[in-house]
Structures are given as structure tokens and as C-alpha cells.
Amino acid sequence: MILVLRALGVGDLATGAPALRALRAAYPGKELALVAPRWLAPLVELVGGVDRQVHADGLGPLPWSGPPPEVAVNLHGRGPQSHLMLAALRPGRLLAFANADAGVPDGPPWRADEHEVDRWCRMLAWYGVPADRADLALRRPEPGGLPAGVTIVHPGAKAAARRWPVARFAAVARELAGRGHRVVVTGSAAERELAEAVARAAGLPGDAVLAGATDVGELAALVAYARLVLCGDTGIGHLATAYATPSVLLFGPVPPSWWGPPPDRPWHEALWAGPRPAAAEDVHPALAALDVPDVLAAVDRVERAARHRPRVPVQRTRTPLTTRR
């Protein structure tokens, strides 16, 4: 059995898809189990290739009662905590970045300045497992009762420094609605108030606010059939990449070269006015420097480019994963 650790969020799982698929191809006859948070299960289904999910919220001792895995793979971080978490299961082999403190002296070196997708592909290549960094597409789910063809405005992000101001999100949303876009505002349940503030300032109807009303699988379906996604440097932007949905991403303080969409896909555009030093303001200066005309011009460019983008094939989801706490 192959056990893979990536107990993080939406963007982390989406950027880890090429590495997960490489492991599936490298060990075709083995069970592949992924350690990830329970709430990500619908998205794990859409990645494909995973036989079983082991639920874990972050790092710590795993509730593991089975035999030691033949191979454990750390797609979570550089250690030592994540390395030691897997080493405690006594795997036959551990694939991980070098970290002498965790007993892994011979793995590849960690680099802080590389794209998240490339990081894990490079690590696996060091161990003789080739991965295709362009293999980012997710299975397209059924739309269900969700609206299709909407323009998604997603103002939230985990860190305040990565949230573009409400007034600017609202100004773009108002302009796009005036152009005929059906605008919806998404986010987590904790971001409901933020989403309502954007919708209210943009003059959108109350039912345009979907924050807290979708799980991660429904959010993926919404993105898969959307007209456009506008967001900061956060997970929904990676869903837009996975479904070739036109997107404008607003970056800061981290550059797009670390977490942005592939630069050869012009229907995705990452805006960044960095590098700039941090300041006392809530919004990082590299993000605050982006103004409404910049974003609207980017929307025009990605919509033009979208006329020539490839379509992601429709792939039905398979039998649900087995799970283990």
C-alpha cells in the first residue's frame, strides 16, 4: 500500500494532482491512500486515482491500525514534523525532501522559490517517479442544481494580507453585472459577512451570495460550468485552472511564480504588482497596488483568450472512496 500525506486545503490538493497521478502510474497494482482532511473528500474524488482517504486535519499522530505502508510519500512539507508523522508508521520506504533532523539525509533539497506544482514533481523525479506538471485537470462533476455560466467573485483568503479591498471587488462586480454577467459571490461560512458586504456594495441581489452554501464539491461544480472566476491567491483559483475556466487572480504578497496558473494559458491571468515590502496596512502593498481598471482590462483579455481554450473532457465520478478515520 502507498500512503501519501497532503493534509492541507483546496489549492494544495489541486496543485498536488500531478504528483498524485504520477504515484498512481508508478504503483498501478497497489492501493493508494491519501491522508487529507475529511471535508476535502468530494475534491479527492475529482482528482481520481486515490483508492482510500485517511482523514486528518493537519499534522499529528495518525489513527493507523493497519500494517506499515510499503511506501510513504510526504507531499505535505519539508519536515521534520510531517516526515516524523510518516516515519512513525515504519514504512518500507519514505519519499521526502532531505531533512537530517527527521532522519532523511539523502532526499532532494528543498527550494523555497519554486512553483508548488514543480516542487512535488521534482521531488518524485529525484526518486525515479516521473510526473507531468501540466496534468492539472480535474474530473468535471455534474452541475446538479447549481447555476451555470455565472461569474464568480471570491473575495476571501485565509490571510488578511491576501484580500483585495471590499470596495474594489464590489466595483468590479458592479461593472461586470452591468455588462450582462450573472455575478455570484462565494466563500466559506466564515466569509459570509465579507461576501454579503461585497454583494451589497455592488448592488447585487441577496441570492447572489453563495458563501457558506456550498461544500467543496459543489464549489468545484460551480467553477467547472462558470463563465469567469475573479479571486485572490486562494484555492478557487486552482479550481479555475483545473477546469480551464477563465480566471483573473490577484496576487500579493506571494508571487504568481510560486502559486499562479500556468503562464502558457492566457485564459488565466495572475496580476501582481510586486515585489514590494510589507507595510502596516491589512492588505499587502503588492495587492493594494492593483486597481479596478487593471482588473477589468484583465477580464477582457482572458475572455478573449477563452474563445480558443481547450475543453476539459466530461468524466463521471466513480464509486466513492473508502475512508478511515
Coordinates of C-alpha atoms in Angstrom, one line a residue:
M1 CA 0.0 0.0 0.0
I2 CA 1.2 3.5 -0.9
L3 CA 0.4 6.2 1.7
V4 CA 0.5 9.9 0.7
L5 CA 0.4 12.8 3.1
R6 CA -1.2 16.1 2.0
A7 CA -3.4 17.2 4.9
L8 CA -3.9 20.8 3.6
G9 CA -6.5 22.8 1.6
V10 CA -8.2 23.1 -1.8
G11 CA -5.3 24.7 -3.6
D12 CA -2.8 22.4 -2.0
L13 CA -4.7 19.3 -3.2
A14 CA -5.2 20.7 -6.7
T15 CA -1.5 21.6 -7.1
G16 CA -0.7 18.1 -5.8
A17 CA -2.7 16.4 -8.5
P18 CA 0.2 15.8 -11.0
A19 CA 2.2 14.2 -8.2
L20 CA -0.7 12.0 -7.0
R21 CA -1.3 10.8 -10.6
A22 CA 2.4 10.1 -11.0
L23 CA 2.3 7.9 -8.0
R24 CA -0.8 6.1 -9.3
A25 CA 1.1 5.4 -12.5
A26 CA 4.2 4.3 -10.8
Y27 CA 2.4 1.8 -8.5
P28 CA -0.5 0.6 -10.7
G29 CA -1.2 -2.6 -8.7
K30 CA -1.0 -1.0 -5.2
E31 CA -3.7 0.6 -3.1
L32 CA -3.1 4.4 -2.9
A33 CA -4.3 6.0 0.3
L34 CA -4.3 9.8 0.8
V35 CA -4.1 11.5 4.2
A36 CA -6.2 14.7 3.9
P37 CA -9.0 16.5 5.8
R38 CA -12.4 14.9 5.7
W39 CA -14.1 17.9 4.2
L40 CA -11.9 17.6 1.1
A41 CA -13.4 14.1 0.2
P42 CA -15.5 15.5 -2.7
L43 CA -12.4 17.1 -4.3
V44 CA -10.3 13.9 -3.7
E45 CA -12.9 12.1 -5.8
L46 CA -12.4 14.6 -8.6
V47 CA -8.6 14.2 -8.6
G48 CA -9.0 10.5 -9.3
G49 CA -6.6 7.6 -8.7
V50 CA -7.0 7.6 -4.9
D51 CA -8.4 4.4 -3.5
R52 CA -8.9 5.4 0.1
Q53 CA -8.8 8.6 2.1
V54 CA -7.4 8.7 5.7
H55 CA -8.9 11.7 7.4
A56 CA -6.5 14.0 9.2
D57 CA -6.7 17.8 9.9
G58 CA -3.1 18.9 9.7
L59 CA -0.2 17.2 11.3
G60 CA -0.1 14.8 14.3
P61 CA -0.3 11.1 15.1
L62 CA -2.3 9.2 12.6
P63 CA -5.1 6.8 13.7
W64 CA -3.4 4.0 11.9
S65 CA -4.1 0.3 12.8
G66 CA -3.1 -1.4 9.5
P67 CA 0.3 -2.8 8.5
P68 CA 3.1 -0.4 7.7
P69 CA 2.8 1.0 4.2
E70 CA 5.2 -0.2 1.6
V71 CA 5.9 3.4 0.6
A72 CA 5.0 6.6 2.4
V73 CA 5.2 9.9 0.5
N74 CA 5.4 13.3 2.1
L75 CA 3.6 15.8 -0.3
H76 CA 2.9 18.0 2.8
G77 CA 6.1 19.8 3.6
R78 CA 9.9 19.6 4.2
G79 CA 9.7 18.2 7.7
P80 CA 10.7 17.4 10.3
Q81 CA 7.1 17.1 11.8
S82 CA 5.5 15.8 8.6
H83 CA 8.4 13.4 8.0
L84 CA 8.3 12.0 11.5
M85 CA 4.5 11.6 11.3
L86 CA 5.0 9.2 8.4
A87 CA 8.2 7.6 9.8
A88 CA 6.2 6.6 12.9
L89 CA 4.3 4.2 10.7
R90 CA 7.5 2.4 9.8
P91 CA 7.1 2.4 6.1
G92 CA 9.3 0.2 3.9
R93 CA 10.4 3.4 2.1
L94 CA 9.9 7.1 2.7
L95 CA 9.9 9.6 -0.2
A96 CA 10.5 13.0 1.1
F97 CA 12.7 16.1 0.9
A98 CA 16.1 15.8 2.7
N99 CA 15.9 16.7 6.4
A100 CA 18.6 15.4 8.6
D101 CA 16.6 16.2 11.8
A102 CA 13.9 13.8 10.6
G103 CA 16.3 11.1 9.6
V104 CA 16.1 11.8 5.9
P105 CA 19.6 12.8 4.9
D106 CA 19.6 11.7 1.2
G107 CA 16.4 13.2 -0.3
P108 CA 16.4 16.1 -2.7
P109 CA 17.0 19.6 -1.3
W110 CA 14.0 21.9 -0.6
R111 CA 13.8 25.1 -2.6
A112 CA 11.7 28.0 -1.3
D113 CA 11.4 29.8 -4.6
E114 CA 9.8 27.2 -6.9
H115 CA 6.2 26.7 -8.0
E116 CA 4.2 24.4 -5.8
V117 CA 3.4 22.1 -8.6
D118 CA 7.0 21.9 -9.7
R119 CA 8.2 21.3 -6.1
W120 CA 6.4 17.9 -5.8
C121 CA 7.1 16.8 -9.4
R122 CA 10.8 17.5 -8.8
M123 CA 10.8 15.5 -5.5
L124 CA 9.2 12.5 -7.1
A125 CA 11.6 12.7 -10.1
W126 CA 14.5 12.5 -7.7
Y127 CA 13.2 9.1 -6.6
G128 CA 12.6 7.9 -10.2
V129 CA 8.9 8.7 -10.4
P130 CA 8.2 11.0 -13.5
A131 CA 5.3 13.5 -13.2
D132 CA 3.7 15.7 -15.7
R133 CA 3.3 19.2 -14.2
A134 CA 0.7 20.1 -16.8
D135 CA -1.6 17.3 -15.6
L136 CA -3.8 19.7 -13.6
A137 CA -7.3 18.9 -14.9
L138 CA -9.9 17.6 -12.5
R139 CA -12.9 15.4 -13.3
R140 CA -15.9 17.5 -14.3
P141 CA -18.8 16.9 -11.9
E142 CA -22.5 17.0 -12.7
P143 CA -23.8 20.6 -12.3
G144 CA -26.7 19.4 -10.1
G145 CA -29.0 22.3 -9.2
L146 CA -26.2 24.9 -9.3
P147 CA -26.4 27.8 -11.8
A148 CA -24.2 27.6 -14.9
G149 CA -22.5 30.3 -16.8
V150 CA -22.0 32.6 -13.7
T151 CA -19.2 35.0 -13.0
I152 CA -17.8 34.0 -9.6
V153 CA -16.3 36.8 -7.3
H154 CA -14.5 35.2 -4.4
P155 CA -13.2 38.0 -2.1
G156 CA -11.9 35.8 0.8
A157 CA -8.5 34.3 1.6
K158 CA -7.0 32.9 4.8
A159 CA -4.7 35.8 5.4
A160 CA -5.9 39.4 5.5
A161 CA -2.8 40.5 3.5
R162 CA -4.2 38.4 0.6
R163 CA -7.6 40.0 0.5
W164 CA -8.2 42.8 -2.1
P165 CA -10.4 45.6 -0.6
V166 CA -14.1 45.0 -0.5
A167 CA -14.8 48.3 -2.3
R168 CA -12.7 47.2 -5.3
F169 CA -14.2 43.8 -5.5
A170 CA -17.6 45.4 -5.4
A171 CA -16.7 47.9 -8.1
V172 CA -15.6 45.2 -10.5
A173 CA -18.7 43.1 -9.7
R174 CA -21.0 46.1 -10.3
E175 CA -19.3 46.8 -13.7
L176 CA -19.5 43.1 -14.8
A177 CA -23.1 42.8 -13.8
G178 CA -23.8 45.9 -15.9
R179 CA -22.2 44.2 -18.8
G180 CA -24.6 41.3 -18.5
H181 CA -22.6 38.9 -16.3
R182 CA -24.6 36.9 -13.7
V183 CA -22.4 37.6 -10.7
V184 CA -22.3 35.4 -7.6
V185 CA -20.2 35.9 -4.5
T186 CA -18.6 32.7 -3.0
G187 CA -16.7 31.9 0.2
S188 CA -16.7 29.8 3.3
A189 CA -19.3 30.0 6.0
A190 CA -16.9 32.2 8.0
E191 CA -16.6 34.5 5.0
R192 CA -20.4 35.0 4.6
E193 CA -20.3 38.5 6.1
L194 CA -17.5 39.5 3.7
A195 CA -19.4 38.2 0.7
E196 CA -22.5 40.0 1.8
A197 CA -20.6 43.3 2.1
V198 CA -19.3 42.9 -1.5
A199 CA -22.7 42.0 -2.9
R200 CA -24.4 44.9 -1.1
A201 CA -21.8 47.4 -2.3
A202 CA -22.1 46.0 -5.8
G203 CA -25.9 46.3 -5.8
L204 CA -26.3 42.5 -6.3
P205 CA -29.5 40.7 -5.2
G206 CA -29.4 38.7 -1.9
D207 CA -29.5 35.4 -3.7
A208 CA -26.2 36.2 -5.4
V209 CA -24.4 35.4 -2.2
L210 CA -23.4 31.7 -2.1
A211 CA -20.8 31.9 0.6
G212 CA -21.3 29.1 3.1
A213 CA -24.0 27.5 0.9
T214 CA -21.7 25.1 -1.0
D215 CA -19.3 22.3 0.0
V216 CA -16.1 21.9 -1.8
G217 CA -17.6 19.5 -4.4
E218 CA -20.4 21.9 -5.2
L219 CA -17.9 24.8 -5.4
A220 CA -15.9 22.7 -7.9
A221 CA -19.1 22.1 -10.0
L222 CA -19.9 25.9 -9.9
V223 CA -16.4 26.7 -11.2
A224 CA -16.5 23.9 -13.8
Y225 CA -19.5 25.5 -15.5
A226 CA -18.7 29.2 -14.8
R227 CA -18.1 32.0 -17.2
L228 CA -15.3 33.6 -15.2
V229 CA -13.6 33.4 -11.8
L230 CA -12.2 36.5 -10.0
C231 CA -10.3 35.9 -6.8
G232 CA -7.2 36.4 -4.8
D233 CA -4.4 33.9 -4.3
T234 CA -6.6 31.1 -2.9
G235 CA -7.9 27.6 -3.6
I236 CA -10.8 28.5 -6.0
G237 CA -8.2 29.9 -8.5
H238 CA -6.7 26.4 -8.8
L239 CA -10.2 25.0 -9.5
A240 CA -10.5 27.5 -12.3
T241 CA -7.2 26.2 -13.7
A242 CA -8.3 22.6 -13.4
Y243 CA -11.4 23.3 -15.5
A244 CA -10.0 25.8 -17.9
T245 CA -12.5 28.4 -16.7
P246 CA -11.3 31.9 -17.5
S247 CA -9.9 33.5 -14.4
V248 CA -8.3 36.7 -13.1
L249 CA -6.2 36.1 -9.9
L250 CA -5.0 38.9 -7.7
F251 CA -1.6 38.1 -6.1
G252 CA 0.3 39.5 -3.1
P253 CA 2.5 39.1 -1.2
V254 CA 3.4 35.8 -2.8
P255 CA 4.3 36.0 -6.5
P256 CA 2.4 34.0 -9.1
S257 CA 5.6 32.2 -10.0
W258 CA 5.1 30.2 -6.8
W259 CA 1.3 29.5 -6.8
G260 CA -0.1 31.0 -10.0
P261 CA -1.7 29.3 -13.1
P262 CA 0.5 28.0 -15.9
P263 CA 1.8 31.1 -17.8
D264 CA 1.1 29.4 -21.2
R265 CA -2.7 29.5 -20.7
P266 CA -3.8 33.0 -21.5
W267 CA -7.4 32.4 -20.3
H268 CA -5.9 32.6 -16.8
E269 CA -4.2 35.8 -15.8
A270 CA -2.4 36.5 -12.5
L271 CA -2.0 40.1 -11.6
W272 CA 0.9 41.1 -9.3
A273 CA 2.5 44.5 -8.6
G274 CA 5.4 43.1 -6.5
P275 CA 7.8 42.6 -5.1
R276 CA 7.1 45.2 -2.5
P277 CA 8.0 45.3 1.2
A278 CA 5.2 44.5 3.7
A279 CA 3.6 47.5 5.4
A280 CA 1.3 48.1 8.4
E281 CA -1.8 48.0 6.3
D282 CA -4.0 44.9 6.3
V283 CA -3.7 44.4 2.5
H284 CA -0.2 43.7 1.3
P285 CA 1.1 46.6 -0.9
A286 CA 1.7 44.3 -3.9
L287 CA -2.0 43.6 -3.9
A288 CA -3.2 47.0 -2.9
A289 CA -1.4 48.5 -5.9
L290 CA -3.8 46.7 -8.2
D291 CA -6.8 48.9 -9.2
V292 CA -10.2 48.3 -10.7
P293 CA -9.2 49.3 -14.3
D294 CA -6.3 46.8 -14.1
V295 CA -8.7 44.0 -13.2
L296 CA -11.4 44.9 -15.8
A297 CA -8.7 45.0 -18.5
A298 CA -7.5 41.5 -17.4
V299 CA -11.1 40.3 -17.6
D300 CA -11.4 41.5 -21.2
R301 CA -8.1 39.7 -22.1
V302 CA -9.0 36.3 -20.5
E303 CA -12.4 36.3 -22.1
R304 CA -11.0 36.9 -25.5
A305 CA -8.4 34.2 -24.9
A306 CA -11.1 31.8 -23.7
R307 CA -12.6 31.5 -27.1
H308 CA -9.6 29.3 -28.1
R309 CA -9.1 27.4 -24.9
P310 CA -9.4 23.6 -24.8
R311 CA -12.4 22.0 -23.2
V312 CA -11.9 19.7 -20.2
P313 CA -13.4 16.3 -21.0
V314 CA -16.5 15.3 -19.1
Q315 CA -15.6 12.4 -16.8
R316 CA -18.1 10.9 -14.4
T317 CA -17.0 10.4 -10.8
R318 CA -16.6 6.8 -9.9
T319 CA -17.5 4.7 -6.9
P320 CA -17.0 6.8 -3.7
L321 CA -13.7 6.4 -1.8
T322 CA -13.4 4.2 1.2
T323 CA -12.5 6.2 4.3
R324 CA -10.7 5.6 7.5
R325 CA -10.5 8.0 10.5

